[in-house]
Amino acid sequence: ALPDDVLVPPRALLGRRGRPRLRQVGPVGASCAPPSSSSEAPDRIPMADPDGGSRWRILTDLQAATRADLFPAGLRAELARLQSAAPAHAWRHTRRCVETAFGAPCDAVFASLDRRPVASGSIAQVHKGTLRRAACGPNAEAEPVRVAVKVRRRGRRSRLGSSDPHPRGGVPRTSRCSTTLTVVRHPNVARRLDLDARLMVGLARGVDVVAPWLRLSETVAQFSATLAAQTRLDVEAAHLRRFNANFRGWRDVSFPVPLFATDEVLVETFEHGKLVASLAEKHGPVSRRVGAYLVNRGEDVYLKMLLDDKLMHADLHPGNLLYDDRHSDNVVLVDAGMVARLDERETEAFIGLVEALGAADAPAAARCVRLFSPANAAMPPAAVAAFDADMVALFRERCRGYGTGVDFGDVVRGVLELVRRHRVRVDANYATLIVNALCLDGMAKDLYPSYSVLDGARPLLALHRALVSTRG
């Protein structure tokens, strides 16, 4: 079932019984000029397998979440390109998906739609365009609406759209209508991901026979479910609406506003900004002020999602962060296809681990990590004792608590090594929290090396513990 706030085609595009009422104003694609020297298909990625983009994306996120020195320079460069430059699908697929979703010719909806995508990921690619004013309703501004259009690789044909006579959403009746992005799913991505999932499940079952303590089948099932949800662009639109609501009081943190969505096509507002992942490389050295702002605000966003919202953007690497300094400092978060919905138990266990790091309390850290999966309750007493002893040794060597210059990422990676060595289970939501925390730590090392992620979290964690936490 779809979330209640999934968007469907805007009322401005529907007539009686939900049928499209736009008429064709010219040949299909007439305003989408033929490719020129500036709109040719992007270069191929030598390492990228078009049929395995999602698998490479896993490595991409891994390198984004860790320090640069953990990967060779050549591999880092290729993986970084895959964050937004995976192989693109053909323009004809984008046009077909858009026209099917809107039930109208491309030119009836868009004044212009770039043929060359501005970014291409493992699930979909993004085109920059301009919506016609008629698509925005009577309250829109006179100028056309500039948008981002995201198109998924070919999969199940959408049943949303003209078949729904009572749309629950649509283009908001607002004057915020300028450049937008159109996100279009890649062809056959759902089928390919399903095949990948089946292969991984089969392999995991074989591993479980040899090493049953790993319970790899459960992990693969969680991972596959996350990827399957990411292929639904209407679900991503619902996530964006929720994030916009959660951060509506934050003037310097924003998300794209979804204007239209089906499972294969997402149209959202175009957000200006410089990609944080390549800020120094493309725009020169980052000042201490800008670095401090980005790292502090990034940590604020992470802690709000963890402590207040219980809804975590599951892909918080710098490749999904934009810095907009045209008028004042502003951070834009994009690509909300994956989220982690947290419950109170998960939040408390993870906060407990961070607080244990700050207090240099190794036994407390070990107890919190064992809470990361109910399966750890079955650990034999000898295994628990061995894990606790190694945690004490790790803390003695690397973690002396708040105000001591603790390398947060180094300590967390040490904890993960103990998890692997002692076969301690970590469920999917905890893995998301850990990876996002490592992303934040890596960004701090790049942009503001003197900053301590652990010390920066201390005031909010203390306030949470005093006012909210059941540990109180």
Coordinates of C-alpha atoms in Angstrom, one line a residue:
A1 CA 0.0 0.0 0.0
L2 CA 1.2 3.5 -0.8
P3 CA 1.7 6.1 2.0
D4 CA -1.2 8.4 2.5
D5 CA 0.8 11.5 1.3
V6 CA 2.0 10.0 -2.0
L7 CA 1.4 12.6 -4.8
V8 CA -0.5 11.9 -7.9
P9 CA -1.0 14.0 -11.1
P10 CA -2.0 17.6 -10.3
R11 CA -5.5 18.7 -10.7
A12 CA -4.5 21.4 -13.2
L13 CA -3.7 18.5 -15.6
L14 CA -6.9 16.5 -15.1
G15 CA -10.4 17.0 -16.4
R16 CA -13.6 15.2 -15.6
R17 CA -13.1 11.6 -14.3
G18 CA -9.4 12.4 -13.8
R19 CA -8.7 12.3 -17.6
P20 CA -5.8 14.5 -18.9
R21 CA -7.2 17.7 -20.4
L22 CA -4.0 19.2 -21.8
R23 CA -3.9 19.5 -25.6
Q24 CA -0.8 19.1 -27.7
V25 CA 0.7 22.4 -28.6
G26 CA 3.3 21.1 -31.0
P27 CA 5.2 18.0 -32.0
V28 CA 6.3 15.9 -29.1
G29 CA 9.8 17.0 -28.1
A30 CA 9.7 20.2 -30.2
S31 CA 10.8 22.4 -27.3
C32 CA 13.4 19.8 -26.3
A33 CA 16.0 20.8 -28.7
P34 CA 18.2 18.0 -30.4
P35 CA 21.4 17.3 -28.5
S36 CA 24.2 19.8 -29.2
S37 CA 27.8 19.7 -28.1
S38 CA 26.6 20.7 -24.6
S39 CA 23.8 18.1 -24.3
E40 CA 25.5 14.9 -25.4
A41 CA 25.3 11.8 -23.3
P42 CA 27.7 11.8 -20.4
D43 CA 30.9 9.8 -20.7
R44 CA 30.8 6.2 -19.7
I45 CA 32.1 5.2 -16.3
P46 CA 34.9 2.7 -17.0
M47 CA 34.2 0.8 -13.7
A48 CA 30.4 1.0 -13.9
D49 CA 28.5 -2.0 -15.0
P50 CA 25.1 -0.8 -16.4
D51 CA 23.5 -3.9 -15.1
G52 CA 25.1 -3.7 -11.7
G53 CA 24.7 0.0 -10.8
S54 CA 23.0 -0.8 -7.5
R55 CA 25.9 -3.1 -6.5
W56 CA 28.5 -0.4 -7.3
R57 CA 26.3 2.1 -5.4
I58 CA 26.9 0.1 -2.2
L59 CA 30.7 0.6 -2.6
T60 CA 30.1 4.2 -3.4
D61 CA 28.3 4.9 -0.2
L62 CA 30.9 2.9 1.7
Q63 CA 33.7 5.0 0.5
A64 CA 31.7 8.1 1.2
A65 CA 31.2 7.0 4.8
T66 CA 34.9 6.3 5.5
R67 CA 38.1 8.1 5.4
A68 CA 39.8 8.7 2.1
D69 CA 42.9 6.7 3.1
L70 CA 41.0 3.5 3.3
F71 CA 40.7 3.3 -0.6
P72 CA 43.2 3.7 -3.4
A73 CA 43.0 7.1 -5.1
G74 CA 41.9 5.7 -8.5
L75 CA 39.1 3.6 -6.8
R76 CA 38.0 6.6 -4.8
A77 CA 37.7 8.7 -7.9
E78 CA 35.6 6.2 -9.8
L79 CA 33.3 5.5 -6.8
A80 CA 32.8 9.2 -6.2
R81 CA 31.7 9.6 -9.9
L82 CA 29.1 6.8 -9.4
Q83 CA 27.3 8.9 -6.7
S84 CA 25.9 11.1 -9.4
A85 CA 27.3 9.8 -12.7
A86 CA 26.2 6.2 -13.2
P87 CA 25.4 5.2 -16.8
A88 CA 22.5 7.2 -18.1
H89 CA 19.5 5.7 -20.0
A90 CA 18.4 7.0 -23.4
W91 CA 16.3 10.2 -23.8
R92 CA 13.5 8.3 -25.5
H93 CA 12.9 6.3 -22.3
T94 CA 12.7 9.5 -20.3
R95 CA 10.3 11.1 -22.7
R96 CA 8.1 7.9 -22.8
C97 CA 7.9 7.7 -19.0
V98 CA 7.1 11.4 -18.6
E99 CA 4.4 11.4 -21.3
T100 CA 2.9 8.2 -19.8
A101 CA 2.9 9.6 -16.3
F102 CA 1.2 12.9 -17.3
G103 CA -1.0 11.4 -20.0
A104 CA 0.0 14.3 -22.3
P105 CA 2.8 15.2 -24.7
C106 CA 6.0 16.4 -23.2
D107 CA 5.6 19.8 -24.7
A108 CA 2.2 20.2 -23.2
V109 CA 3.6 20.0 -19.7
F110 CA 7.2 21.4 -20.0
A111 CA 8.3 24.5 -21.7
S112 CA 11.7 22.9 -21.8
L113 CA 13.2 19.6 -20.6
D114 CA 17.0 19.0 -21.0
R115 CA 17.8 15.8 -22.8
R116 CA 21.1 15.4 -21.0
P117 CA 20.6 14.4 -17.4
V118 CA 22.2 16.5 -14.7
A119 CA 22.9 13.4 -12.6
S120 CA 22.4 9.6 -13.0
G121 CA 22.3 7.2 -10.1
S122 CA 21.7 3.5 -9.6
I123 CA 17.9 3.7 -9.6
A124 CA 17.0 6.8 -11.7
Q125 CA 18.4 9.9 -13.5
V126 CA 17.5 13.5 -13.1
H127 CA 16.7 16.1 -15.8
K128 CA 16.4 19.8 -15.4
G129 CA 13.3 21.5 -17.0
T130 CA 10.7 24.2 -16.9
L131 CA 7.1 23.5 -16.3
R132 CA 4.5 25.5 -18.1
R133 CA 2.4 27.8 -16.0
A134 CA -0.8 25.8 -16.8
A135 CA 0.6 22.9 -14.8
C136 CA 1.0 24.9 -11.6
G137 CA -2.6 26.1 -11.2
P138 CA -4.1 29.6 -11.1
N139 CA -2.0 30.9 -8.2
A140 CA 1.4 30.3 -9.8
E141 CA 3.6 33.1 -10.9
A142 CA 3.5 34.3 -14.5
E143 CA 6.9 32.8 -15.3
P144 CA 7.3 29.2 -16.2
V145 CA 8.2 26.7 -13.5
R146 CA 11.8 25.4 -13.5
V147 CA 11.8 21.8 -12.2
A148 CA 13.9 18.7 -11.7
V149 CA 12.5 15.5 -13.3
K150 CA 13.6 12.1 -11.9
V151 CA 13.0 9.1 -14.1
R152 CA 13.4 5.5 -12.9
R153 CA 14.8 2.7 -14.9
R154 CA 12.0 0.8 -16.6
G155 CA 9.9 -1.3 -14.3
R156 CA 6.2 -1.8 -13.5
R157 CA 4.0 0.6 -15.3
S158 CA 2.4 3.2 -13.0
R159 CA -1.3 2.9 -12.3
L160 CA -1.4 6.2 -10.6
G161 CA -2.4 9.2 -12.7
S162 CA -5.5 9.4 -14.9
S163 CA -7.0 6.3 -13.2
D164 CA -7.4 8.2 -9.9
P165 CA -10.4 10.6 -10.1
H166 CA -9.7 12.0 -6.7
P167 CA -6.0 13.1 -6.5
R168 CA -4.7 13.4 -2.9
G169 CA -1.9 15.7 -3.9
G170 CA -0.5 17.5 -6.9
V171 CA 1.4 20.6 -7.7
P172 CA 1.0 22.9 -4.7
R173 CA -1.0 26.1 -5.3
T174 CA 1.9 28.4 -4.5
S175 CA 3.9 31.0 -6.2
R176 CA 7.1 28.9 -5.7
C177 CA 7.3 27.9 -9.4
S178 CA 10.6 28.3 -11.2
T179 CA 13.2 25.7 -12.2
T180 CA 12.3 22.1 -11.3
L181 CA 14.0 18.7 -11.7
T182 CA 12.4 15.6 -13.3
V183 CA 13.6 12.3 -11.9
V184 CA 13.0 9.3 -14.2
R185 CA 13.6 5.7 -13.1
H186 CA 16.1 3.7 -15.3
P187 CA 14.8 0.9 -17.6
N188 CA 14.3 -2.5 -16.0
V189 CA 15.8 -1.5 -12.7
A190 CA 13.0 -3.2 -10.7
R191 CA 13.6 -6.5 -12.5
R192 CA 17.4 -6.3 -12.1
L193 CA 17.2 -5.5 -8.4
D194 CA 14.8 -8.4 -8.0
L195 CA 17.3 -10.7 -9.7
D196 CA 20.1 -9.3 -7.6
A197 CA 18.0 -9.9 -4.4
R198 CA 17.3 -13.5 -5.4
L199 CA 21.0 -14.2 -6.1
M200 CA 22.0 -12.6 -2.8
V201 CA 19.3 -14.6 -0.8
G202 CA 20.5 -17.8 -2.4
L203 CA 24.1 -17.1 -1.5
A204 CA 23.2 -16.0 2.0
R205 CA 21.3 -19.2 2.6
G206 CA 24.4 -21.1 1.6
V207 CA 26.6 -19.1 3.9
D208 CA 24.0 -19.7 6.8
V209 CA 24.5 -23.4 6.4
V210 CA 28.3 -23.0 7.0
A211 CA 28.1 -20.1 9.4
P212 CA 24.6 -20.1 11.0
W213 CA 25.6 -17.5 13.6
L214 CA 25.9 -14.9 10.9
R215 CA 22.1 -15.1 10.1
L216 CA 23.0 -13.5 6.8
S217 CA 19.6 -14.3 5.2
E218 CA 17.9 -11.9 7.6
T219 CA 20.4 -9.1 6.8
V220 CA 20.0 -9.7 3.0
A221 CA 16.2 -9.7 3.4
Q222 CA 16.3 -6.3 5.2
F223 CA 18.7 -4.9 2.5
S224 CA 16.5 -6.1 -0.3
A225 CA 13.4 -4.6 1.2
T226 CA 15.3 -1.2 1.4
L227 CA 16.3 -1.3 -2.2
A228 CA 12.9 -2.3 -3.4
A229 CA 11.4 0.7 -1.6
Q230 CA 13.9 2.9 -3.2
T231 CA 12.7 2.0 -6.7
R232 CA 9.3 3.7 -6.0
L233 CA 9.7 7.4 -6.8
D234 CA 6.2 8.1 -5.4
V235 CA 7.5 6.8 -2.0
E236 CA 10.5 9.1 -2.3
A237 CA 8.0 12.0 -2.8
A238 CA 6.2 11.0 0.4
H239 CA 9.6 11.0 2.2
L240 CA 10.3 14.5 0.9
R241 CA 7.0 15.8 2.1
R242 CA 7.6 14.4 5.5
F243 CA 11.1 15.9 5.7
N244 CA 9.8 19.3 4.6
A245 CA 7.2 19.1 7.4
N246 CA 9.8 18.1 10.0
F247 CA 12.2 20.9 9.1
R248 CA 9.6 23.6 8.3
G249 CA 10.9 25.8 11.1
W250 CA 14.5 25.6 9.9
R251 CA 15.3 28.6 7.6
D252 CA 18.7 27.4 6.5
V253 CA 17.9 23.7 6.0
S254 CA 15.7 22.6 3.1
F255 CA 14.6 19.7 0.9
P256 CA 13.2 19.7 -2.7
V257 CA 9.5 20.1 -2.8
P258 CA 7.8 17.3 -4.7
L259 CA 5.3 18.6 -7.3
F260 CA 4.2 15.4 -9.1
A261 CA 5.0 11.7 -8.6
T262 CA 4.2 8.2 -9.9
D263 CA 6.3 5.1 -9.3
E264 CA 8.5 5.9 -12.3
V265 CA 8.6 9.7 -12.5
L266 CA 9.2 12.4 -9.8
V267 CA 9.0 16.2 -10.6
E268 CA 10.4 18.4 -7.8
T269 CA 11.6 21.9 -7.3
F270 CA 15.1 22.6 -8.6
E271 CA 17.4 23.5 -5.7
H272 CA 20.5 25.6 -6.2
G273 CA 23.7 24.8 -4.5
K274 CA 27.2 23.5 -4.7
L275 CA 27.8 19.8 -4.1
V276 CA 29.5 19.4 -0.7
A277 CA 31.3 16.3 -1.8
S278 CA 33.3 18.3 -4.4
L279 CA 33.2 21.7 -2.8
A280 CA 36.9 22.2 -2.4
E281 CA 37.8 20.4 -5.6
K282 CA 35.5 22.5 -7.9
H283 CA 35.2 25.8 -6.0
G284 CA 38.6 26.2 -4.3
P285 CA 39.6 25.9 -0.6
V286 CA 36.8 26.0 1.8
S287 CA 37.0 28.7 4.4
R288 CA 37.0 27.9 8.1
R289 CA 33.7 29.6 8.5
V290 CA 32.0 27.7 5.7
G291 CA 33.5 24.4 6.9
A292 CA 32.4 25.0 10.5
Y293 CA 28.9 25.9 9.3
L294 CA 28.5 22.8 7.1
V295 CA 29.8 20.4 9.7
N296 CA 27.8 21.9 12.6
R297 CA 24.6 22.1 10.6
G298 CA 25.1 18.6 9.3
E299 CA 25.4 17.3 12.9
D300 CA 22.3 19.3 14.0
V301 CA 20.3 17.7 11.2
Y302 CA 21.5 14.2 12.1
L303 CA 20.7 14.7 15.8
K304 CA 17.2 16.2 15.0
M305 CA 16.4 13.2 12.9
L306 CA 17.7 10.8 15.6
L307 CA 16.3 12.5 18.7
D308 CA 13.2 14.3 17.6
D309 CA 11.8 13.0 14.3
K310 CA 12.7 9.3 14.6
L311 CA 13.0 9.4 10.8
M312 CA 16.5 9.3 9.4
H313 CA 17.6 10.1 5.8
A314 CA 19.4 6.8 5.1
D315 CA 21.9 8.3 2.6
L316 CA 23.5 11.2 4.3
H317 CA 26.8 11.3 2.5
P318 CA 28.2 14.6 1.1
G319 CA 27.1 13.7 -2.4
N320 CA 23.5 14.3 -1.3
L321 CA 24.2 17.7 0.4
L322 CA 24.2 21.0 -1.4
Y323 CA 25.6 24.3 0.0
D324 CA 23.7 27.4 -1.2
D325 CA 25.3 30.7 -0.3
R326 CA 23.6 33.0 -2.8
H327 CA 21.8 35.0 -0.2
S328 CA 22.7 33.4 3.1
D329 CA 24.1 30.0 4.2
N330 CA 21.7 27.2 3.4
V331 CA 22.0 23.4 3.3
V332 CA 19.8 21.4 0.9
L333 CA 19.4 17.6 1.4
V334 CA 18.4 15.6 -1.7
D335 CA 17.8 12.0 -2.7
A336 CA 15.4 10.9 0.0
G337 CA 14.6 7.5 -1.6
M338 CA 15.8 5.6 1.5
V339 CA 14.9 6.3 5.1
A340 CA 15.1 4.6 8.4
R341 CA 12.0 4.8 10.7
L342 CA 13.3 4.5 14.3
D343 CA 11.5 3.4 17.4
E344 CA 12.3 4.6 20.9
R345 CA 14.3 1.4 21.7
E346 CA 16.5 1.9 18.7
T347 CA 17.1 5.6 19.5
E348 CA 17.9 5.0 23.1
A349 CA 20.3 2.1 22.3
F350 CA 22.3 4.2 19.8
I351 CA 22.3 7.3 22.0
G352 CA 23.6 5.1 24.8
L353 CA 26.5 4.1 22.7
V354 CA 27.5 7.7 21.8
E355 CA 27.1 8.7 25.5
A356 CA 29.3 5.7 26.5
L357 CA 32.0 7.0 24.1
G358 CA 31.8 10.4 25.7
A359 CA 32.0 9.0 29.2
A360 CA 34.8 6.6 28.2
D361 CA 32.6 3.8 29.6
A362 CA 33.6 0.6 27.8
P363 CA 31.2 -1.8 29.6
A364 CA 28.2 0.6 28.9
A365 CA 29.3 0.7 25.2
A366 CA 29.4 -3.0 25.0
R367 CA 25.9 -3.4 26.6
C368 CA 24.5 -0.9 24.1
V369 CA 26.0 -2.6 21.1
R370 CA 24.6 -5.9 22.2
L371 CA 21.1 -4.2 22.1
F372 CA 21.6 -3.6 18.4
S373 CA 19.8 -6.9 17.7
P374 CA 17.5 -9.1 19.8
A375 CA 19.6 -12.1 18.5
N376 CA 22.5 -10.9 20.7
A377 CA 20.5 -12.0 23.8
A378 CA 21.4 -15.6 23.0
M379 CA 25.2 -14.9 23.1
P380 CA 26.9 -17.4 25.5
P381 CA 28.2 -15.8 28.7
A382 CA 31.8 -16.6 27.6
A383 CA 31.3 -14.7 24.3
V384 CA 29.8 -11.7 26.1
A385 CA 32.7 -11.6 28.5
A386 CA 35.2 -11.8 25.6
F387 CA 33.4 -9.0 23.7
D388 CA 33.3 -6.8 26.8
A389 CA 37.0 -7.4 27.5
D390 CA 38.0 -6.4 24.0
M391 CA 35.8 -3.3 24.2
V392 CA 37.7 -2.3 27.4
A393 CA 41.0 -2.7 25.6
L394 CA 39.8 -0.7 22.7
F395 CA 38.6 2.2 24.9
R396 CA 41.9 2.1 26.9
E397 CA 43.8 2.6 23.6
R398 CA 41.5 5.0 21.6
C399 CA 38.7 6.5 23.7
R400 CA 39.2 8.7 26.7
G401 CA 35.9 10.6 26.5
Y402 CA 34.7 14.1 25.9
G403 CA 37.2 16.9 25.6
T404 CA 40.2 14.5 24.9
G405 CA 40.3 14.8 21.1
V406 CA 38.7 11.4 20.5
D407 CA 38.8 10.4 16.8
F408 CA 35.1 9.4 16.7
G409 CA 35.3 7.6 13.3
D410 CA 38.4 5.6 14.4
V411 CA 36.7 4.4 17.6
V412 CA 33.5 3.5 15.7
R413 CA 35.4 1.5 13.2
G414 CA 37.2 -0.2 16.0
V415 CA 33.8 -1.1 17.6
L416 CA 32.7 -2.5 14.2
E417 CA 35.8 -4.7 14.0
L418 CA 34.9 -6.1 17.4
V419 CA 31.4 -6.7 16.2
R420 CA 32.8 -8.7 13.3
R421 CA 35.3 -10.6 15.4
H422 CA 32.8 -11.6 18.1
R423 CA 29.9 -12.2 15.7
V424 CA 27.7 -9.6 17.3
R425 CA 24.5 -8.8 15.3
V426 CA 23.7 -5.3 14.1
D427 CA 20.2 -4.8 12.6
A428 CA 19.5 -2.6 9.6
N429 CA 18.5 0.7 11.3
Y430 CA 21.5 0.7 13.5
A431 CA 23.7 0.1 10.5
T432 CA 22.1 3.2 8.9
L433 CA 22.8 5.3 12.0
I434 CA 26.4 4.1 12.1
V435 CA 27.1 4.7 8.4
N436 CA 25.5 8.2 8.6
A437 CA 27.6 9.0 11.6
L438 CA 30.7 8.0 9.8
C439 CA 29.7 10.1 6.8
L440 CA 29.4 13.1 9.2
D441 CA 32.8 12.3 10.7
G442 CA 34.4 12.0 7.2
M443 CA 32.9 15.3 6.2
A444 CA 34.3 17.0 9.3
K445 CA 37.8 15.6 8.6
D446 CA 37.6 17.1 5.1
L447 CA 36.0 20.5 5.8
Y448 CA 36.8 21.3 9.5
P449 CA 39.6 19.0 10.7
S450 CA 39.8 20.5 14.2
Y451 CA 36.1 19.7 14.9
S452 CA 35.2 16.9 17.2
V453 CA 31.9 15.2 16.3
L454 CA 31.7 13.6 19.7
D455 CA 32.1 16.9 21.6
G456 CA 29.7 18.6 19.2
A457 CA 27.0 16.2 20.1
R458 CA 27.4 16.5 23.8
P459 CA 25.0 19.5 24.5
L460 CA 22.1 18.1 22.6
L461 CA 22.5 14.6 24.0
A462 CA 22.7 16.0 27.5
L463 CA 19.5 18.1 27.0
H464 CA 17.8 15.0 25.5
R465 CA 18.7 12.9 28.4
A466 CA 17.5 15.5 30.9
L467 CA 14.2 16.3 29.2
V468 CA 13.1 13.3 27.1
S469 CA 15.1 10.1 27.6
T470 CA 13.5 7.3 29.6
R471 CA 17.0 6.9 31.1
G472 CA 16.6 10.4 32.4

